[in-house]
Amino acid sequence: MSIQYLAGDHRALPGSPQPYFLAAGEGEHAKLFADTFTVLLSGDETDGQFGMFTSRCAAGDVIPTHSHADTHETFYIVEGLVRLFVEMPDGQKVNRLLGQGDFGFVPAGAAHAYQVEKPALILGAATGGFERFFQQMGTPVASASNDGEPFVPPFPRMRAAAEAHNMRFIPDAQW
């Protein structure tokens, strides 16, 4: 996936399937709201199979309920506390508080939301291409720290990023 933002100095990944290494703090960083997302591996390096990213998140409100038509998503909690809300195939709504070392999986099509209850570092893996969502909606930053002001994208940018990644918001969901 080509994203104008990835041109020039922001591109840290090779862009094709080849071995590479990243030192701590390296990757492609984007600020979205109060959180910093770092792409470690993209669909470009895996022939579209999967991507990996970290999310350095501040505690705050529930991320709006949504689903991804084509994207499987994982949540591995490196540090902090994250409550993951998921609608099961039978329609039952469940939530689980995930702490350090805990893991959650959300298959494509499942409605879900999450809330960071204690500042967290999340390692995510998802279907290839989705890792670029955070960059498309956010803005590039130089490091993985959560320093600096939050970046609130304009609504048309949010809508365009969601549409590009087959993401559907479910505003009336109750957990």
PDB file of C-alpha atoms in Angstrom:
ATOM      1  CA  MET A   1       0.000   0.000   0.000  1.00  0.00           C
ATOM      2  CA  SER A   2       1.424   3.360  -0.975  1.00  0.00           C
ATOM      3  CA  ILE A   3       0.896   6.205   1.463  1.00  0.00           C
ATOM      4  CA  GLN A   4       2.286   9.651   0.690  1.00  0.00           C
ATOM      5  CA  TYR A   5       3.331  10.111   4.324  1.00  0.00           C
ATOM      6  CA  LEU A   6       5.786   7.197   4.028  1.00  0.00           C
ATOM      7  CA  ALA A   7       7.922   8.952   1.439  1.00  0.00           C
ATOM      8  CA  GLY A   8      11.281  10.287   2.522  1.00  0.00           C
ATOM      9  CA  ASP A   9      12.651  10.167   6.058  1.00  0.00           C
ATOM     10  CA  HIS A  10       9.658   8.399   7.646  1.00  0.00           C
ATOM     11  CA  ARG A  11      10.203   5.115   5.795  1.00  0.00           C
ATOM     12  CA  ALA A  12      12.203   2.764   8.051  1.00  0.00           C
ATOM     13  CA  LEU A  13      11.130  -0.620   6.668  1.00  0.00           C
ATOM     14  CA  PRO A  14      12.569  -2.214   3.504  1.00  0.00           C
ATOM     15  CA  GLY A  15       9.235  -2.384   1.646  1.00  0.00           C
ATOM     16  CA  SER A  16       9.793  -5.896   0.271  1.00  0.00           C
ATOM     17  CA  PRO A  17      10.300  -9.408   1.677  1.00  0.00           C
ATOM     18  CA  GLN A  18      13.903  -9.383   2.877  1.00  0.00           C
ATOM     19  CA  PRO A  19      15.632  -9.872   6.227  1.00  0.00           C
ATOM     20  CA  TYR A  20      16.084  -6.765   8.381  1.00  0.00           C
ATOM     21  CA  PHE A  21      16.505  -5.706  11.983  1.00  0.00           C
ATOM     22  CA  LEU A  22      15.191  -2.807  14.039  1.00  0.00           C
ATOM     23  CA  ALA A  23      16.836  -1.547  17.213  1.00  0.00           C
ATOM     24  CA  ALA A  24      14.696  -0.607  20.202  1.00  0.00           C
ATOM     25  CA  GLY A  25      12.655   2.471  19.319  1.00  0.00           C
ATOM     26  CA  GLU A  26      13.042   2.081  15.552  1.00  0.00           C
ATOM     27  CA  GLY A  27      10.187   1.643  13.105  1.00  0.00           C
ATOM     28  CA  GLU A  28       7.675   3.949  11.450  1.00  0.00           C
ATOM     29  CA  HIS A  29       5.973   6.120  14.081  1.00  0.00           C
ATOM     30  CA  ALA A  30       2.626   7.903  13.943  1.00  0.00           C
ATOM     31  CA  LYS A  31       0.702   9.869  16.550  1.00  0.00           C
ATOM     32  CA  LEU A  32      -3.055   9.301  16.662  1.00  0.00           C
ATOM     33  CA  PHE A  33      -4.995  11.050  19.404  1.00  0.00           C
ATOM     34  CA  ALA A  34      -2.827  10.624  22.555  1.00  0.00           C
ATOM     35  CA  ASP A  35      -1.249   7.353  21.385  1.00  0.00           C
ATOM     36  CA  THR A  36       1.880   6.554  19.376  1.00  0.00           C
ATOM     37  CA  PHE A  37       1.834   3.653  16.919  1.00  0.00           C
ATOM     38  CA  THR A  38       5.028   2.123  15.548  1.00  0.00           C
ATOM     39  CA  VAL A  39       4.953  -0.169  12.523  1.00  0.00           C
ATOM     40  CA  LEU A  40       7.595  -2.893  12.904  1.00  0.00           C
ATOM     41  CA  LEU A  41       6.583  -5.075   9.971  1.00  0.00           C
ATOM     42  CA  SER A  42       4.149  -4.316   7.173  1.00  0.00           C
ATOM     43  CA  GLY A  43       2.295  -6.283   4.559  1.00  0.00           C
ATOM     44  CA  ASP A  44       4.957  -5.070   2.118  1.00  0.00           C
ATOM     45  CA  GLU A  45       7.549  -7.245   3.866  1.00  0.00           C
ATOM     46  CA  THR A  46       5.232 -10.293   4.175  1.00  0.00           C
ATOM     47  CA  ASP A  47       3.604 -10.334   0.721  1.00  0.00           C
ATOM     48  CA  GLY A  48       0.427  -9.021   2.359  1.00  0.00           C
ATOM     49  CA  GLN A  49       0.122 -11.815   4.896  1.00  0.00           C
ATOM     50  CA  PHE A  50       0.441  -9.823   8.137  1.00  0.00           C
ATOM     51  CA  GLY A  51       1.859  -6.744   9.812  1.00  0.00           C
ATOM     52  CA  MET A  52       3.108  -6.007  13.333  1.00  0.00           C
ATOM     53  CA  PHE A  53       2.991  -2.808  15.316  1.00  0.00           C
ATOM     54  CA  THR A  54       3.191  -1.425  18.818  1.00  0.00           C
ATOM     55  CA  SER A  55       0.794   1.013  20.423  1.00  0.00           C
ATOM     56  CA  ARG A  56       2.026   3.176  23.290  1.00  0.00           C
ATOM     57  CA  CYS A  57      -1.268   4.249  24.835  1.00  0.00           C
ATOM     58  CA  ALA A  58      -2.369   6.664  27.514  1.00  0.00           C
ATOM     59  CA  ALA A  59      -5.235   5.704  29.810  1.00  0.00           C
ATOM     60  CA  GLY A  60      -8.518   7.135  28.620  1.00  0.00           C
ATOM     61  CA  ASP A  61     -11.922   6.684  27.077  1.00  0.00           C
ATOM     62  CA  VAL A  62     -13.186   3.577  25.318  1.00  0.00           C
ATOM     63  CA  ILE A  63     -11.998   3.379  21.704  1.00  0.00           C
ATOM     64  CA  PRO A  64     -15.257   3.433  19.696  1.00  0.00           C
ATOM     65  CA  THR A  65     -16.791   0.074  18.843  1.00  0.00           C
ATOM     66  CA  HIS A  66     -15.918  -1.059  15.341  1.00  0.00           C
ATOM     67  CA  SER A  67     -15.310  -4.092  13.161  1.00  0.00           C
ATOM     68  CA  HIS A  68     -12.910  -4.919  10.356  1.00  0.00           C
ATOM     69  CA  ALA A  69     -14.426  -6.837   7.447  1.00  0.00           C
ATOM     70  CA  ASP A  70     -11.128  -8.364   6.310  1.00  0.00           C
ATOM     71  CA  THR A  71      -8.761  -7.962   9.250  1.00  0.00           C
ATOM     72  CA  HIS A  72      -7.885 -10.289  12.110  1.00  0.00           C
ATOM     73  CA  GLU A  73      -6.357  -8.353  15.019  1.00  0.00           C
ATOM     74  CA  THR A  74      -4.325  -9.330  18.085  1.00  0.00           C
ATOM     75  CA  PHE A  75      -3.633  -7.595  21.377  1.00  0.00           C
ATOM     76  CA  TYR A  76      -0.570  -8.702  23.377  1.00  0.00           C
ATOM     77  CA  ILE A  77      -0.085  -6.538  26.462  1.00  0.00           C
ATOM     78  CA  VAL A  78       3.605  -5.814  27.054  1.00  0.00           C
ATOM     79  CA  GLU A  79       2.805  -3.482  29.949  1.00  0.00           C
ATOM     80  CA  GLY A  80      -0.217  -1.724  31.422  1.00  0.00           C
ATOM     81  CA  LEU A  81      -3.902  -2.678  31.613  1.00  0.00           C
ATOM     82  CA  VAL A  82      -6.296  -2.839  28.666  1.00  0.00           C
ATOM     83  CA  ARG A  83      -9.962  -3.880  28.778  1.00  0.00           C
ATOM     84  CA  LEU A  84     -10.933  -5.606  25.526  1.00  0.00           C
ATOM     85  CA  PHE A  85     -14.633  -5.763  24.611  1.00  0.00           C
ATOM     86  CA  VAL A  86     -15.655  -8.333  21.970  1.00  0.00           C
ATOM     87  CA  GLU A  87     -18.935  -9.550  20.509  1.00  0.00           C
ATOM     88  CA  MET A  88     -18.856 -13.348  20.260  1.00  0.00           C
ATOM     89  CA  PRO A  89     -20.263 -15.237  17.229  1.00  0.00           C
ATOM     90  CA  ASP A  90     -23.477 -15.992  19.194  1.00  0.00           C
ATOM     91  CA  GLY A  91     -23.999 -12.259  19.856  1.00  0.00           C
ATOM     92  CA  GLN A  92     -22.894 -12.419  23.495  1.00  0.00           C
ATOM     93  CA  LYS A  93     -20.828  -9.402  24.518  1.00  0.00           C
ATOM     94  CA  VAL A  94     -17.838 -10.133  26.728  1.00  0.00           C
ATOM     95  CA  ASN A  95     -14.960  -8.141  28.115  1.00  0.00           C
ATOM     96  CA  ARG A  96     -11.683  -9.087  29.697  1.00  0.00           C
ATOM     97  CA  LEU A  97      -9.118  -6.996  31.539  1.00  0.00           C
ATOM     98  CA  LEU A  98      -5.726  -7.807  30.011  1.00  0.00           C
ATOM     99  CA  GLY A  99      -2.499  -7.147  31.896  1.00  0.00           C
ATOM    100  CA  GLN A 100       1.184  -7.732  31.253  1.00  0.00           C
ATOM    101  CA  GLY A 101       1.668 -10.931  29.237  1.00  0.00           C
ATOM    102  CA  ASP A 102      -2.049 -11.378  28.459  1.00  0.00           C
ATOM    103  CA  PHE A 103      -3.332 -11.846  24.921  1.00  0.00           C
ATOM    104  CA  GLY A 104      -6.582 -11.251  23.052  1.00  0.00           C
ATOM    105  CA  PHE A 105      -7.633 -12.136  19.502  1.00  0.00           C
ATOM    106  CA  VAL A 106     -10.416 -10.523  17.457  1.00  0.00           C
ATOM    107  CA  PRO A 107     -11.308 -12.291  14.192  1.00  0.00           C
ATOM    108  CA  ALA A 108     -12.384 -10.394  11.088  1.00  0.00           C
ATOM    109  CA  GLY A 109     -15.965  -9.160  11.311  1.00  0.00           C
ATOM    110  CA  ALA A 110     -16.226  -9.222  15.123  1.00  0.00           C
ATOM    111  CA  ALA A 111     -17.409  -6.008  16.763  1.00  0.00           C
ATOM    112  CA  HIS A 112     -14.925  -4.857  19.379  1.00  0.00           C
ATOM    113  CA  ALA A 113     -13.654  -1.929  21.400  1.00  0.00           C
ATOM    114  CA  TYR A 114     -11.000  -1.411  24.030  1.00  0.00           C
ATOM    115  CA  GLN A 115     -10.128   0.901  26.869  1.00  0.00           C
ATOM    116  CA  VAL A 116      -6.662   1.521  28.251  1.00  0.00           C
ATOM    117  CA  GLU A 117      -7.139   1.549  32.024  1.00  0.00           C
ATOM    118  CA  LYS A 118      -3.446   1.980  32.907  1.00  0.00           C
ATOM    119  CA  PRO A 119      -0.926   3.413  30.395  1.00  0.00           C
ATOM    120  CA  ALA A 120       0.014   0.517  28.151  1.00  0.00           C
ATOM    121  CA  LEU A 121       2.329  -0.821  25.512  1.00  0.00           C
ATOM    122  CA  ILE A 122       0.473  -3.186  23.180  1.00  0.00           C
ATOM    123  CA  LEU A 123       2.081  -5.425  20.566  1.00  0.00           C
ATOM    124  CA  GLY A 124      -0.336  -6.043  17.728  1.00  0.00           C
ATOM    125  CA  ALA A 125      -0.339  -8.275  14.698  1.00  0.00           C
ATOM    126  CA  ALA A 126      -2.998  -8.009  12.026  1.00  0.00           C
ATOM    127  CA  THR A 127      -3.834  -9.014   8.507  1.00  0.00           C
ATOM    128  CA  GLY A 128      -1.337  -7.354   6.146  1.00  0.00           C
ATOM    129  CA  GLY A 129      -2.114  -3.750   5.276  1.00  0.00           C
ATOM    130  CA  PHE A 130      -4.084  -2.865   8.397  1.00  0.00           C
ATOM    131  CA  GLU A 131      -0.922  -1.687  10.181  1.00  0.00           C
ATOM    132  CA  ARG A 132      -0.971   1.318   7.822  1.00  0.00           C
ATOM    133  CA  PHE A 133      -4.360   2.452   9.190  1.00  0.00           C
ATOM    134  CA  PHE A 134      -2.727   4.285  12.102  1.00  0.00           C
ATOM    135  CA  GLN A 135      -0.331   6.092   9.775  1.00  0.00           C
ATOM    136  CA  GLN A 136      -3.084   7.018   7.343  1.00  0.00           C
ATOM    137  CA  MET A 137      -5.271   8.438  10.096  1.00  0.00           C
ATOM    138  CA  GLY A 138      -2.453   9.831  12.255  1.00  0.00           C
ATOM    139  CA  THR A 139       0.552  12.048  11.673  1.00  0.00           C
ATOM    140  CA  PRO A 140       4.249  11.082  11.505  1.00  0.00           C
ATOM    141  CA  VAL A 141       6.403  11.607  14.591  1.00  0.00           C
ATOM    142  CA  ALA A 142      10.118  11.073  15.168  1.00  0.00           C
ATOM    143  CA  SER A 143       9.971   8.580  18.040  1.00  0.00           C
ATOM    144  CA  ALA A 144       7.834   5.981  19.789  1.00  0.00           C
ATOM    145  CA  SER A 145       7.451   8.113  22.926  1.00  0.00           C
ATOM    146  CA  ASN A 146       4.080   9.506  23.885  1.00  0.00           C
ATOM    147  CA  ASP A 147       5.525  12.994  24.353  1.00  0.00           C
ATOM    148  CA  GLY A 148       3.911  15.960  22.675  1.00  0.00           C
ATOM    149  CA  GLU A 149       0.385  17.062  22.041  1.00  0.00           C
ATOM    150  CA  PRO A 150      -2.322  14.634  20.920  1.00  0.00           C
ATOM    151  CA  PHE A 151      -3.126  14.598  17.209  1.00  0.00           C
ATOM    152  CA  VAL A 152      -6.840  14.721  16.471  1.00  0.00           C
ATOM    153  CA  PRO A 153      -7.419  14.090  12.772  1.00  0.00           C
ATOM    154  CA  PRO A 154     -10.191  15.916  10.949  1.00  0.00           C
ATOM    155  CA  PHE A 155     -13.314  13.801  10.484  1.00  0.00           C
ATOM    156  CA  PRO A 156     -12.923  13.413   6.676  1.00  0.00           C
ATOM    157  CA  ARG A 157      -9.463  11.930   7.265  1.00  0.00           C
ATOM    158  CA  MET A 158     -10.879   9.494   9.843  1.00  0.00           C
ATOM    159  CA  ARG A 159     -13.639   8.432   7.471  1.00  0.00           C
ATOM    160  CA  ALA A 160     -11.214   7.977   4.549  1.00  0.00           C
ATOM    161  CA  ALA A 161      -8.844   5.819   6.636  1.00  0.00           C
ATOM    162  CA  ALA A 162     -11.722   3.667   7.902  1.00  0.00           C
ATOM    163  CA  GLU A 163     -13.102   3.188   4.384  1.00  0.00           C
ATOM    164  CA  ALA A 164      -9.659   2.336   2.981  1.00  0.00           C
ATOM    165  CA  HIS A 165      -9.312  -0.466   5.543  1.00  0.00           C
ATOM    166  CA  ASN A 166     -12.903  -1.824   5.431  1.00  0.00           C
ATOM    167  CA  MET A 167     -13.513  -0.668   8.985  1.00  0.00           C
ATOM    168  CA  ARG A 168     -17.056  -0.012  10.188  1.00  0.00           C
ATOM    169  CA  PHE A 169     -17.833   2.047  13.283  1.00  0.00           C
ATOM    170  CA  ILE A 170     -20.784   0.870  15.394  1.00  0.00           C
ATOM    171  CA  PRO A 171     -21.791   3.998  17.335  1.00  0.00           C
ATOM    172  CA  ASP A 172     -24.853   2.531  19.087  1.00  0.00           C
ATOM    173  CA  ALA A 173     -23.029  -0.480  20.600  1.00  0.00           C
ATOM    174  CA  GLN A 174     -23.473  -0.936  24.342  1.00  0.00           C
ATOM    175  CA  TRP A 175     -20.992  -2.868  26.465  1.00  0.00           C
TER     176      TRP A 175
END
